mmCIF file of C-alpha atoms and ligand atoms in Angstrom:
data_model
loop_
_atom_site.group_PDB
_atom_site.id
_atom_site.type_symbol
_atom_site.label_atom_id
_atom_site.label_comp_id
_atom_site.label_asym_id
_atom_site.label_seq_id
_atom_site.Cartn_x
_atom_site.Cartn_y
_atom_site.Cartn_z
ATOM 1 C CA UNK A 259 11.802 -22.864 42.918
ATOM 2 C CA UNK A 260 9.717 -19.701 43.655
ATOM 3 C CA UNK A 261 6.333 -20.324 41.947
ATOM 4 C CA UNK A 262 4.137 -23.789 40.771
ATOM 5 C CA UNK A 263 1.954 -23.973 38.596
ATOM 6 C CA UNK A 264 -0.153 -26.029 39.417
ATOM 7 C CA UNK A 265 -2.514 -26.683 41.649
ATOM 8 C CA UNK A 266 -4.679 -24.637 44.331
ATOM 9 C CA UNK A 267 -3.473 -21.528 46.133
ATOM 10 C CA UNK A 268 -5.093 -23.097 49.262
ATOM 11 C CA UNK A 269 -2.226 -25.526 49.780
ATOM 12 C CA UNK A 270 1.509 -25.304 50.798
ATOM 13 C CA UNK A 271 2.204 -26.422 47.196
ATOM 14 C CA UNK A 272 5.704 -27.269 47.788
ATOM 15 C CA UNK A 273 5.222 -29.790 49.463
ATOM 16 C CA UNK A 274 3.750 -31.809 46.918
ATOM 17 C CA UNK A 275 5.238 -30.438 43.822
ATOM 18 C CA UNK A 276 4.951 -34.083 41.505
ATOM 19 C CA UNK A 277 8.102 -35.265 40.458
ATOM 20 C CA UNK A 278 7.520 -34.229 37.155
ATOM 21 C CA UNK A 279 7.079 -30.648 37.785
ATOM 22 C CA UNK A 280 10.343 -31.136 39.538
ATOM 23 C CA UNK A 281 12.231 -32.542 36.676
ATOM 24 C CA UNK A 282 10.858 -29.692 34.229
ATOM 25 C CA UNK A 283 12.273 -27.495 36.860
ATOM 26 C CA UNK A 284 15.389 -28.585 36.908
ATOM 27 C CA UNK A 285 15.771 -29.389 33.626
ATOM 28 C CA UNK A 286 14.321 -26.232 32.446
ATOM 29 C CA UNK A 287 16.353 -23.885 34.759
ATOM 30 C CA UNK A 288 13.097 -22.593 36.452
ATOM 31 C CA UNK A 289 9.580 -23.579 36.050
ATOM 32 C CA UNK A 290 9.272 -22.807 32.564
ATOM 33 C CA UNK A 291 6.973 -25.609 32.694
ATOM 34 C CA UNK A 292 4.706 -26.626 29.791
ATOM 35 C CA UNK A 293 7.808 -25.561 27.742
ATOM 36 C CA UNK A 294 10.653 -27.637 28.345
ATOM 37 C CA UNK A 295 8.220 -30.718 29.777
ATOM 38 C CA UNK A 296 4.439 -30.882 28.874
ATOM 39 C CA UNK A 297 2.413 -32.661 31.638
ATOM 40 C CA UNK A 298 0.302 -34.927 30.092
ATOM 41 C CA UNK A 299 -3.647 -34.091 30.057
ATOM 42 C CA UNK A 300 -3.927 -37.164 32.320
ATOM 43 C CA UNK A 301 -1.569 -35.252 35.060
ATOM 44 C CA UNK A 302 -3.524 -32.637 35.517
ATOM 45 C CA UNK A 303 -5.799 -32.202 38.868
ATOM 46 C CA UNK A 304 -9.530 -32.236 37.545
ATOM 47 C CA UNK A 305 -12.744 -32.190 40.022
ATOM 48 C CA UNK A 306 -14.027 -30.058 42.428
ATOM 49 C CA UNK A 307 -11.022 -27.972 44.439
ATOM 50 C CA UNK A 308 -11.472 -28.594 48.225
ATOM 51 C CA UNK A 309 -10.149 -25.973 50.996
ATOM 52 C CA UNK A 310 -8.634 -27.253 53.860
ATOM 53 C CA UNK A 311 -5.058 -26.803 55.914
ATOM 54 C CA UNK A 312 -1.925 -28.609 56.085
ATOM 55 C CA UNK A 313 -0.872 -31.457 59.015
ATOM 56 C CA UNK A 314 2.469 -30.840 57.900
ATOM 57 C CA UNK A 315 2.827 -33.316 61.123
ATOM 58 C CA UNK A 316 1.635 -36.164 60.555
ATOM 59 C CA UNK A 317 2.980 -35.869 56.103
ATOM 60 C CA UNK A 318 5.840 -37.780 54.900
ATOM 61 C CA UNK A 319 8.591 -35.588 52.698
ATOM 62 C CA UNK A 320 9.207 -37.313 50.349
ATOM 63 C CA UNK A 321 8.257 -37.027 46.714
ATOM 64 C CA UNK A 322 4.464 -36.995 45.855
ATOM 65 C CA UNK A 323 3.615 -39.368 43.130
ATOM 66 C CA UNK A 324 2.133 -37.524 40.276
ATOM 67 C CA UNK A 325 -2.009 -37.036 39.673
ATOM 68 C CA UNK A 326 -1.620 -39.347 36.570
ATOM 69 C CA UNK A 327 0.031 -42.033 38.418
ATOM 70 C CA UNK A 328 -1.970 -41.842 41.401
ATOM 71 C CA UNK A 329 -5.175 -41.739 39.537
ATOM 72 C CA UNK A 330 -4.521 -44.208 36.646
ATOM 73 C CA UNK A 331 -2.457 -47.384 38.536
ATOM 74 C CA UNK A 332 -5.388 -48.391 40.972
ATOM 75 C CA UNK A 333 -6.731 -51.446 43.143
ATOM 76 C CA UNK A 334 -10.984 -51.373 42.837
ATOM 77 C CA UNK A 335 -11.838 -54.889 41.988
ATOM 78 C CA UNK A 336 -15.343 -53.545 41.560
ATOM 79 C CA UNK A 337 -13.845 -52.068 38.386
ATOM 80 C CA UNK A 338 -11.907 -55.315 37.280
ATOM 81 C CA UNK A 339 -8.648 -56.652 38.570
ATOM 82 C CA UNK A 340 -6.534 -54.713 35.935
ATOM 83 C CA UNK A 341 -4.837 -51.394 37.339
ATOM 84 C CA UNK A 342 -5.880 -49.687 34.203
ATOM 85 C CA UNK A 343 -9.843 -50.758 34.797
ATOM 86 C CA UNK A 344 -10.888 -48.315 37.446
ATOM 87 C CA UNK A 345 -9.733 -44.887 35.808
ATOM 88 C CA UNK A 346 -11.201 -46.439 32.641
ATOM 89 C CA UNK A 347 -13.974 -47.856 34.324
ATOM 90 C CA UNK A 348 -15.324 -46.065 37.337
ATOM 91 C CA UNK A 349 -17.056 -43.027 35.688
ATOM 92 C CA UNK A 350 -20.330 -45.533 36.284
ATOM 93 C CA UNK A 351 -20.178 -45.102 39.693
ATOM 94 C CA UNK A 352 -22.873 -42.012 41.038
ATOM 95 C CA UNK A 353 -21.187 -40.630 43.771
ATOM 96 C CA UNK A 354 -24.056 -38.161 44.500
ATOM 97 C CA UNK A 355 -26.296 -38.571 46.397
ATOM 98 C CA UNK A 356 -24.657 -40.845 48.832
ATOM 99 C CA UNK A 357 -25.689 -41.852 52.465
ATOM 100 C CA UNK A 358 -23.408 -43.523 54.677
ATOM 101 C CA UNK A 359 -25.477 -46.377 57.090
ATOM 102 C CA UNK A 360 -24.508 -45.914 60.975
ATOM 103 C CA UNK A 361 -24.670 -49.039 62.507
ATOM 104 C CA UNK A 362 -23.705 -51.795 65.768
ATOM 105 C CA UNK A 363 -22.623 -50.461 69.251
ATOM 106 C CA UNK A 364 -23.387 -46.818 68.956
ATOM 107 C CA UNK A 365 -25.548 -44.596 70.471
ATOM 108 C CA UNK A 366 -26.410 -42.502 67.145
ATOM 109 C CA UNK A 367 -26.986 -44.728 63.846
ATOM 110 C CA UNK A 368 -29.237 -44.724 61.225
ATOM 111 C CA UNK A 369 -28.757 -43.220 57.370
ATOM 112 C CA UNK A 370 -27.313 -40.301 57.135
ATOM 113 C CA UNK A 371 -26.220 -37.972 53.720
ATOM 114 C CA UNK A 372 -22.528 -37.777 53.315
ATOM 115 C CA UNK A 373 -23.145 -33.731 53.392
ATOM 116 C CA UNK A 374 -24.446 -34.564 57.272
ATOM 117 C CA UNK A 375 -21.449 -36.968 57.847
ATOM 118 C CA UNK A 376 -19.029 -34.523 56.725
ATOM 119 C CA UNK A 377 -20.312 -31.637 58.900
ATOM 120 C CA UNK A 378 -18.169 -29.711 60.926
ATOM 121 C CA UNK A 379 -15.459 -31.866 59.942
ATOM 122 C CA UNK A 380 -11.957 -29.649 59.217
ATOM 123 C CA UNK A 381 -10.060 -31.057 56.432
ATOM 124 C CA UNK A 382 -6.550 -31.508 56.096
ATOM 125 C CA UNK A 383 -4.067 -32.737 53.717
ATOM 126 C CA UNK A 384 -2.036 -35.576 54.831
ATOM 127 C CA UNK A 385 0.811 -37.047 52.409
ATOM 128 C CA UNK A 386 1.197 -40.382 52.952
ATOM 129 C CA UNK A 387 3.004 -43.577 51.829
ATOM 130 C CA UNK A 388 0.580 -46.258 50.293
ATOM 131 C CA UNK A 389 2.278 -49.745 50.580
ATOM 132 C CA UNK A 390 0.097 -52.432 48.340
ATOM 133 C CA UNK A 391 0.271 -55.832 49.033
ATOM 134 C CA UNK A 392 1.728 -56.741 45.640
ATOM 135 C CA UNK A 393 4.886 -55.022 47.022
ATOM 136 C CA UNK A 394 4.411 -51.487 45.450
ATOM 137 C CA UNK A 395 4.493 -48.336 46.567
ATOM 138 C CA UNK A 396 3.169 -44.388 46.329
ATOM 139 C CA UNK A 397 3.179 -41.526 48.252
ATOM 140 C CA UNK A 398 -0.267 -39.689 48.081
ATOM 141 C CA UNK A 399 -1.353 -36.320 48.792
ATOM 142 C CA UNK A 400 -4.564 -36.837 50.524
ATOM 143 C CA UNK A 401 -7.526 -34.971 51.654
ATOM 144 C CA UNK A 402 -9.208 -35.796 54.804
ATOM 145 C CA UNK A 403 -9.897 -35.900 58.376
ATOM 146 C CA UNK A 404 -9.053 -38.655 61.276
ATOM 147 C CA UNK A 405 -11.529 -41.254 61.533
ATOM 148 C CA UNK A 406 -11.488 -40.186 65.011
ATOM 149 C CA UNK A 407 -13.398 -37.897 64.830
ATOM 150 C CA UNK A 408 -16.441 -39.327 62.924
ATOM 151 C CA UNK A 409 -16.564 -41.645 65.627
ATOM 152 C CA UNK A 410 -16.693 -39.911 68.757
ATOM 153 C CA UNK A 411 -19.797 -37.949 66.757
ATOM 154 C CA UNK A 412 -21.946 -41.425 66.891
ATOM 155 C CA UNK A 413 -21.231 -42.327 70.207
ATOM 156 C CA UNK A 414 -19.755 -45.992 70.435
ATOM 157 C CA UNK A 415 -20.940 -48.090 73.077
ATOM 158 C CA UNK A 416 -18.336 -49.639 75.741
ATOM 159 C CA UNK A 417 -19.336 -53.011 73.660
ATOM 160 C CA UNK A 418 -17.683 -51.500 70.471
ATOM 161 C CA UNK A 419 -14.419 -53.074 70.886
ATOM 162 C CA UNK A 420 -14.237 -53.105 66.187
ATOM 163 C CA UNK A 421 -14.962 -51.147 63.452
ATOM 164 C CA UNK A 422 -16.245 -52.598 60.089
ATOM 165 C CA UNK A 423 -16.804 -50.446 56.731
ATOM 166 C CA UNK A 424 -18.846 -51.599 54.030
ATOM 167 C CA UNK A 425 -18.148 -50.852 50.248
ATOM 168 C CA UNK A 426 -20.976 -50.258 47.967
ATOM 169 C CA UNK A 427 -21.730 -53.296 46.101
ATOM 170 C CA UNK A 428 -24.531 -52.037 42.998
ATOM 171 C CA UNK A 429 -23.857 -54.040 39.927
ATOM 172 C CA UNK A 430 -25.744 -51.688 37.769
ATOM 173 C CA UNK A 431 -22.177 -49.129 38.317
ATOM 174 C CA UNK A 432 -19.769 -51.869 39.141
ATOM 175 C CA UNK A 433 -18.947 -54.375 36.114
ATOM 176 C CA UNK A 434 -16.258 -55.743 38.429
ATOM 177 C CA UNK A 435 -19.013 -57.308 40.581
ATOM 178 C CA UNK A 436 -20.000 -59.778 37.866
ATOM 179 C CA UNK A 437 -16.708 -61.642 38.590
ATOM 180 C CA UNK A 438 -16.292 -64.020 41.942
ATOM 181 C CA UNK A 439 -12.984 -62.726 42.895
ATOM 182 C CA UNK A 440 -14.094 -61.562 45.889
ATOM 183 C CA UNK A 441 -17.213 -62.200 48.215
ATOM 184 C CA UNK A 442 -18.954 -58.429 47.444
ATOM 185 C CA UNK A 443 -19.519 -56.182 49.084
ATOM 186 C CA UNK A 444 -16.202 -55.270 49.810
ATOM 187 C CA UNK A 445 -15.924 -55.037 53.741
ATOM 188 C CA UNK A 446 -12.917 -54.266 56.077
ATOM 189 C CA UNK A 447 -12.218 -53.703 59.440
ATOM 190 C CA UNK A 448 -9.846 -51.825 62.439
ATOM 191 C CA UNK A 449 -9.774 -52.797 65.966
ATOM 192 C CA UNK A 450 -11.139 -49.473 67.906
ATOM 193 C CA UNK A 451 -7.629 -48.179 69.168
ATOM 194 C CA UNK A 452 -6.443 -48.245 65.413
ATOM 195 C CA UNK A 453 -9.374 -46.554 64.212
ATOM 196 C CA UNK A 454 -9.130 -43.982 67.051
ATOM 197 C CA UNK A 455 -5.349 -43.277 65.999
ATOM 198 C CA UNK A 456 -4.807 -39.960 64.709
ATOM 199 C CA UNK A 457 -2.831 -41.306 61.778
ATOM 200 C CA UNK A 458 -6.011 -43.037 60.756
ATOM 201 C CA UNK A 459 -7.909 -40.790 57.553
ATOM 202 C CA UNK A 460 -11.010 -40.772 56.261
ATOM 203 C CA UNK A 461 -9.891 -39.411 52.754
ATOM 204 C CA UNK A 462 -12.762 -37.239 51.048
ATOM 205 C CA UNK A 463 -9.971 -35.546 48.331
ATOM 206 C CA UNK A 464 -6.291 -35.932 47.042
ATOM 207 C CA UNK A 465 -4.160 -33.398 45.078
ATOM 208 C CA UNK A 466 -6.391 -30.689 46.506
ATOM 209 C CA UNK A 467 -9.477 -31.896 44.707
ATOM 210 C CA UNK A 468 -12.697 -34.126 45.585
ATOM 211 C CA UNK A 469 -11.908 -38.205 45.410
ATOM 212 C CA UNK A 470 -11.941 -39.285 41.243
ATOM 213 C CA UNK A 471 -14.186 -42.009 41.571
ATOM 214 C CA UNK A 472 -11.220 -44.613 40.998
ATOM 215 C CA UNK A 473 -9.411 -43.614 44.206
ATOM 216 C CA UNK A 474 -12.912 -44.365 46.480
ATOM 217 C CA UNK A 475 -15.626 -41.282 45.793
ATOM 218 C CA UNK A 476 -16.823 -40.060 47.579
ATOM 219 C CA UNK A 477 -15.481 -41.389 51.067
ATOM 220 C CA UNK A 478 -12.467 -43.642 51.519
ATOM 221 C CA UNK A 479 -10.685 -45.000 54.640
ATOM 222 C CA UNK A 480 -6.587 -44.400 54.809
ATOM 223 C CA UNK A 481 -4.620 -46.517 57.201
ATOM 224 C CA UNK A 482 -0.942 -45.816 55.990
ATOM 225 C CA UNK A 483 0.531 -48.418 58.083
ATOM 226 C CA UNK A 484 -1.221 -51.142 57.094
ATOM 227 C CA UNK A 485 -1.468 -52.902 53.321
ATOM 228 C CA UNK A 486 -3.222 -51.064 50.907
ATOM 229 C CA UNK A 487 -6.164 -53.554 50.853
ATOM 230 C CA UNK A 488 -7.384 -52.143 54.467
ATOM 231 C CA UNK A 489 -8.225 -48.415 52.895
ATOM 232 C CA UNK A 490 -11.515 -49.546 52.140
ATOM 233 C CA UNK A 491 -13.169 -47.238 49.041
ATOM 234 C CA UNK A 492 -16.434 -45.868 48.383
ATOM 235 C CA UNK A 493 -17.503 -46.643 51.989
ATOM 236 C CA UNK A 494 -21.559 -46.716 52.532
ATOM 237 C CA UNK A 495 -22.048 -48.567 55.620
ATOM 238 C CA UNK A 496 -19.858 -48.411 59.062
ATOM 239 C CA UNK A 497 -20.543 -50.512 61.956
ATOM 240 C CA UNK A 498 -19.326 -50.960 65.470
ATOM 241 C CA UNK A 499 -19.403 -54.215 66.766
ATOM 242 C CA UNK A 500 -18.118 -56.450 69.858
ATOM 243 C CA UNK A 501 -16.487 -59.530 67.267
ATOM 244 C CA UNK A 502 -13.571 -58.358 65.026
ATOM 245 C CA UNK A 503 -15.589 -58.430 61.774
ATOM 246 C CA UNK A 504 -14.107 -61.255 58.730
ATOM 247 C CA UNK A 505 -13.015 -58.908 55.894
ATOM 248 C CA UNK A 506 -13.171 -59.819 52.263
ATOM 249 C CA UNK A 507 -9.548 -60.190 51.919
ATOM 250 C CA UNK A 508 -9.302 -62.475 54.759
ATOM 251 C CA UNK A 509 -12.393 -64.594 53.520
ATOM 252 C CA UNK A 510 -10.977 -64.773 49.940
ATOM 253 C CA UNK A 511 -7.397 -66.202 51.246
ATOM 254 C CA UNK A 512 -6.802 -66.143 55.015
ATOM 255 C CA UNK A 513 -3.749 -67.910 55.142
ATOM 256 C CA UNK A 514 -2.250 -64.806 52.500
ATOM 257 C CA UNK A 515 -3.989 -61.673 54.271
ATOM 258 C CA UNK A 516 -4.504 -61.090 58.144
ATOM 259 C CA UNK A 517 -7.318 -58.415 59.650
ATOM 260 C CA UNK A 518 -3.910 -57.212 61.054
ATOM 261 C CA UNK A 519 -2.175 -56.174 57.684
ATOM 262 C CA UNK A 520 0.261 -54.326 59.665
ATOM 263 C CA UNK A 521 2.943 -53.589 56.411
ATOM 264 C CA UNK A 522 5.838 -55.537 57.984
ATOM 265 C CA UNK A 523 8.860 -56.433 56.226
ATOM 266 C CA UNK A 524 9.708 -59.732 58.317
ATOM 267 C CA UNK A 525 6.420 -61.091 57.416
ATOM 268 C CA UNK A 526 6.685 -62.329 53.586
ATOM 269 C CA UNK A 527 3.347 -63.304 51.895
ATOM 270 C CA UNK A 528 3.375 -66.706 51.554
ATOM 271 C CA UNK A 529 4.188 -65.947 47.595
ATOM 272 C CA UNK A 530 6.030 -63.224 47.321
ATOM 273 C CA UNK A 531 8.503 -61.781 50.015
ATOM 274 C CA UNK A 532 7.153 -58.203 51.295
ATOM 275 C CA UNK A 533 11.199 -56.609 52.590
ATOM 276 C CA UNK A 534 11.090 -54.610 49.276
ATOM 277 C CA UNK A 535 9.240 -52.468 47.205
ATOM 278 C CA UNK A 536 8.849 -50.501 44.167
ATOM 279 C CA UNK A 537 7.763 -47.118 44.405
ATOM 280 C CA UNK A 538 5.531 -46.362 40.969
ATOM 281 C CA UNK A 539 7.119 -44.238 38.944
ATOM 282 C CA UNK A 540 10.785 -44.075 40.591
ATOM 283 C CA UNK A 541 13.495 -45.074 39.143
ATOM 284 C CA UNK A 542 13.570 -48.357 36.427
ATOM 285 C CA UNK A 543 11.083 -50.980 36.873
ATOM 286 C CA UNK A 544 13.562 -52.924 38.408
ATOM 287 C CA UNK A 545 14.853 -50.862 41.276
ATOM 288 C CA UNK A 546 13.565 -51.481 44.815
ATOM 289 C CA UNK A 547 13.707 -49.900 47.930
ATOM 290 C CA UNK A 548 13.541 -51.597 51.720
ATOM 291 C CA UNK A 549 10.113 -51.858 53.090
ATOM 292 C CA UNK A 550 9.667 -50.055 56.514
ATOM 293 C CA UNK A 551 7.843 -51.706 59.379
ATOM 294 C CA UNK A 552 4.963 -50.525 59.923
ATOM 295 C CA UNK A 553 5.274 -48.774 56.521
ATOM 296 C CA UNK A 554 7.707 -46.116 58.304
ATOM 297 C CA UNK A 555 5.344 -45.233 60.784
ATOM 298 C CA UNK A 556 6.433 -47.591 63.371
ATOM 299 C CA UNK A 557 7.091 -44.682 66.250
ATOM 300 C CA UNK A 558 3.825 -43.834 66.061
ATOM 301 C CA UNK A 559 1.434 -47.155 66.372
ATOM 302 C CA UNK A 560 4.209 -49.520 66.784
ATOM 303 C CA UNK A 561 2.946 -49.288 70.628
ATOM 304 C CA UNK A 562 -0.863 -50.531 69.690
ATOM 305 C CA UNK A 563 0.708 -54.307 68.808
ATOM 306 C CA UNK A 564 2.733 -54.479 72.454
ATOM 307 C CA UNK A 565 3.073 -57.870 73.179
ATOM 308 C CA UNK A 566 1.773 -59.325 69.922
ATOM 309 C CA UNK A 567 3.145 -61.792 68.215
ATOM 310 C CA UNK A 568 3.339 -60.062 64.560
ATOM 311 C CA UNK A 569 3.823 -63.177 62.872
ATOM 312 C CA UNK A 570 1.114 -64.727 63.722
ATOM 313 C CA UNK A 571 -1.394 -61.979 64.128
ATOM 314 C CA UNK A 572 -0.060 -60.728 60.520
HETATM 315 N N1 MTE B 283 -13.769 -51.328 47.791
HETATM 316 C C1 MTE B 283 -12.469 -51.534 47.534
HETATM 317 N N2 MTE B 283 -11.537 -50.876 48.236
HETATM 318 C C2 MTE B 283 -10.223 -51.073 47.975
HETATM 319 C C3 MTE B 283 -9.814 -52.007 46.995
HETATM 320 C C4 MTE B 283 -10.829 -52.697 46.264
HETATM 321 O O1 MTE B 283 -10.560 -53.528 45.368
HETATM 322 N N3 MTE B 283 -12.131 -52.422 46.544
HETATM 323 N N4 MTE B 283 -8.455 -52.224 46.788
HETATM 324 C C5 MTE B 283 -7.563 -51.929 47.915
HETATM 325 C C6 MTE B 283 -6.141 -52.025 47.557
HETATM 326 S S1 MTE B 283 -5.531 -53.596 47.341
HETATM 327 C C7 MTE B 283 -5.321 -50.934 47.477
HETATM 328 S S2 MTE B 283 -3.654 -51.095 47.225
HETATM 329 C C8 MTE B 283 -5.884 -49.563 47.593
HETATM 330 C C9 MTE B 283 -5.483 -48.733 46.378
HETATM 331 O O2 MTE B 283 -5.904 -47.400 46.515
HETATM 332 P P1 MTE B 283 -5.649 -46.364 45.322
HETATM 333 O O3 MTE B 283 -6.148 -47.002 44.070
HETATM 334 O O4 MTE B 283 -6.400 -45.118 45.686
HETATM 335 O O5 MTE B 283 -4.175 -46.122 45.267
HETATM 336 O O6 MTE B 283 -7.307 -49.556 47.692
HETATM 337 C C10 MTE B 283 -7.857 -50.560 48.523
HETATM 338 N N5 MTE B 283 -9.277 -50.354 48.689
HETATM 339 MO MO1 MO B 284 -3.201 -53.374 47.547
#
């Protein structure tokens, strides 16, 4: 395969060639795209094209999910609980201007435009797996840069021992908020040493281009090793604080979801066992693959649970 067609000449494009691009390939004897396989409208990379380098590190290698699945099969209650309701729904949501609150334990808080947040920060792509709770799977190209480094700019006290993250909660853009499902806003939270973990993204783009508004715009957390509920989207306020925060998921049904969340195949939701999954648009609906603990990136932060009992901190 010498040439793509899509997306941005910034990017090591083979890496995240989507599948369907692949299968025209093949099946076309060269990328003769377009021809042998038109992409739909729908899986083609819209929005503002971001520069930034590769962390070819810290990427899976497997096969990118394509823009229309990863962009049209979403979780953002705000939006409704159907998977279809935030790509249909989320063009509501302003995502400029937007100002991020700094709050808690920290030497430097107060309101600050996302421009300011964003300063000096390098973006990268990372592609990562995305394991839902409701035992499905992707692998995402995102856009980002660690968490980390947003928080050593505001200067957490020795008090800070949590992070929380806040979701905007405006009716007037979200029709989701109008039903109880959840207790809105939307809030989640990391202990500090799983924040500071380099694997840990604040996602600002995927496919090369700025967050759609579905996946989180403008600024969304990514923790790949934990269920997909912990990537908090659309993030306006972050706090540091001395009590591990309650998050909404917990609230709504502790006994189903932990702060924790740690994707763990031995662990089965009360409901539903969690040791398979289906990766969205692989293979027939039926077909599963094993669930990896720790989401397959157990070598890396395996070591921050030491001595924890995983089934009950789950
Ligand atoms: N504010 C907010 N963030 C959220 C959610 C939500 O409903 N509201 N859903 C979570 C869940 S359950 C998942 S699986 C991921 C889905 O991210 P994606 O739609 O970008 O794939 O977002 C998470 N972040
Ligand atoms: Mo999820």
């Amino acid at each position: 395969m010498s040439k793509s067609p899509l997306p941005s000449e910034l990017t090591p494009e083979s890496t995240w060639l989507s599948r369907r691009q692949l299968l025209a390939g093949i099946a076309g004897g060269g990328l003769t795209l377009g021809a042998s396989w038109p992409a739909s409208a729908a899986d083609q990379p819209t929005g503002k094209r971001l520069t930034f380098g590769a962390a070819p590190r810290y990427s899976t290698t497997e096969q990118a999910n394509t823009w229309e699945e990863v962009t049209t099969y979403n979780n953002f209650y705000e939006f409704g609980t159907d998977k279809a309701d935030p790509a249909r729904r989320a063009g509501s949501l302003r995502v400029s201007p937007w100002e991020v609150r700094i709050g808690g334990e920290a030497e430097v808080t107060g309101n600050f435009a996302l421009e300011d947040v964003l300063k000096g920060q390098a973006l990268e792509e990372r592609i990562y797996r995305l394991r839902c709770v409701e035992a499905w799977s992707m692998v995402i190209p995102w856009v980002g840069f660690p968490l980390a480094s947003l928080i050593k700019r505001f200067k957490p006290t020795s008090r800070a021992k949590y992070v929380r993250f806040t979701t905007l909660a405006d009716p007037a853009q979200m029709p989701g908020l109008r039903s109880p499902v959840l207790d809105w806003p939307y809030v989640e939270g990391l202990r500090m040493d799983e924040a500071m973990h380099p694997l840990t993204l604040m996602a600002v783009g995927l496919y090369g281009r700025a967050l759609p508004n579905q996946n989180g715009a403008p600024l969304r957390l990514v923790v790949p090793w934990k269920y997909g509920f912990k990537s908090i989207k659309s993030i306006v306020a972050i706090d540091f604080t001395e009590r591990r925060p309650k998050t909404s998921w917990e609230l709504a049904a502790p006994r189903e979801y932990g702060f924790f969340a740690n994707v763990n195949p031995d662990v089965d939701h009360p409901r539903w066992s969690q040791a398979r999954e289906r990766r969205i648009g692989a293979g027939s609906f039926w077909s599963r693959q094993a669930t990896l603990p720790f989401n397959g990136y157990a070598n890396e932060v395996a070591g921050l649970y030491r001595g924890m009992d995983l089934k009950r901190y789950f």
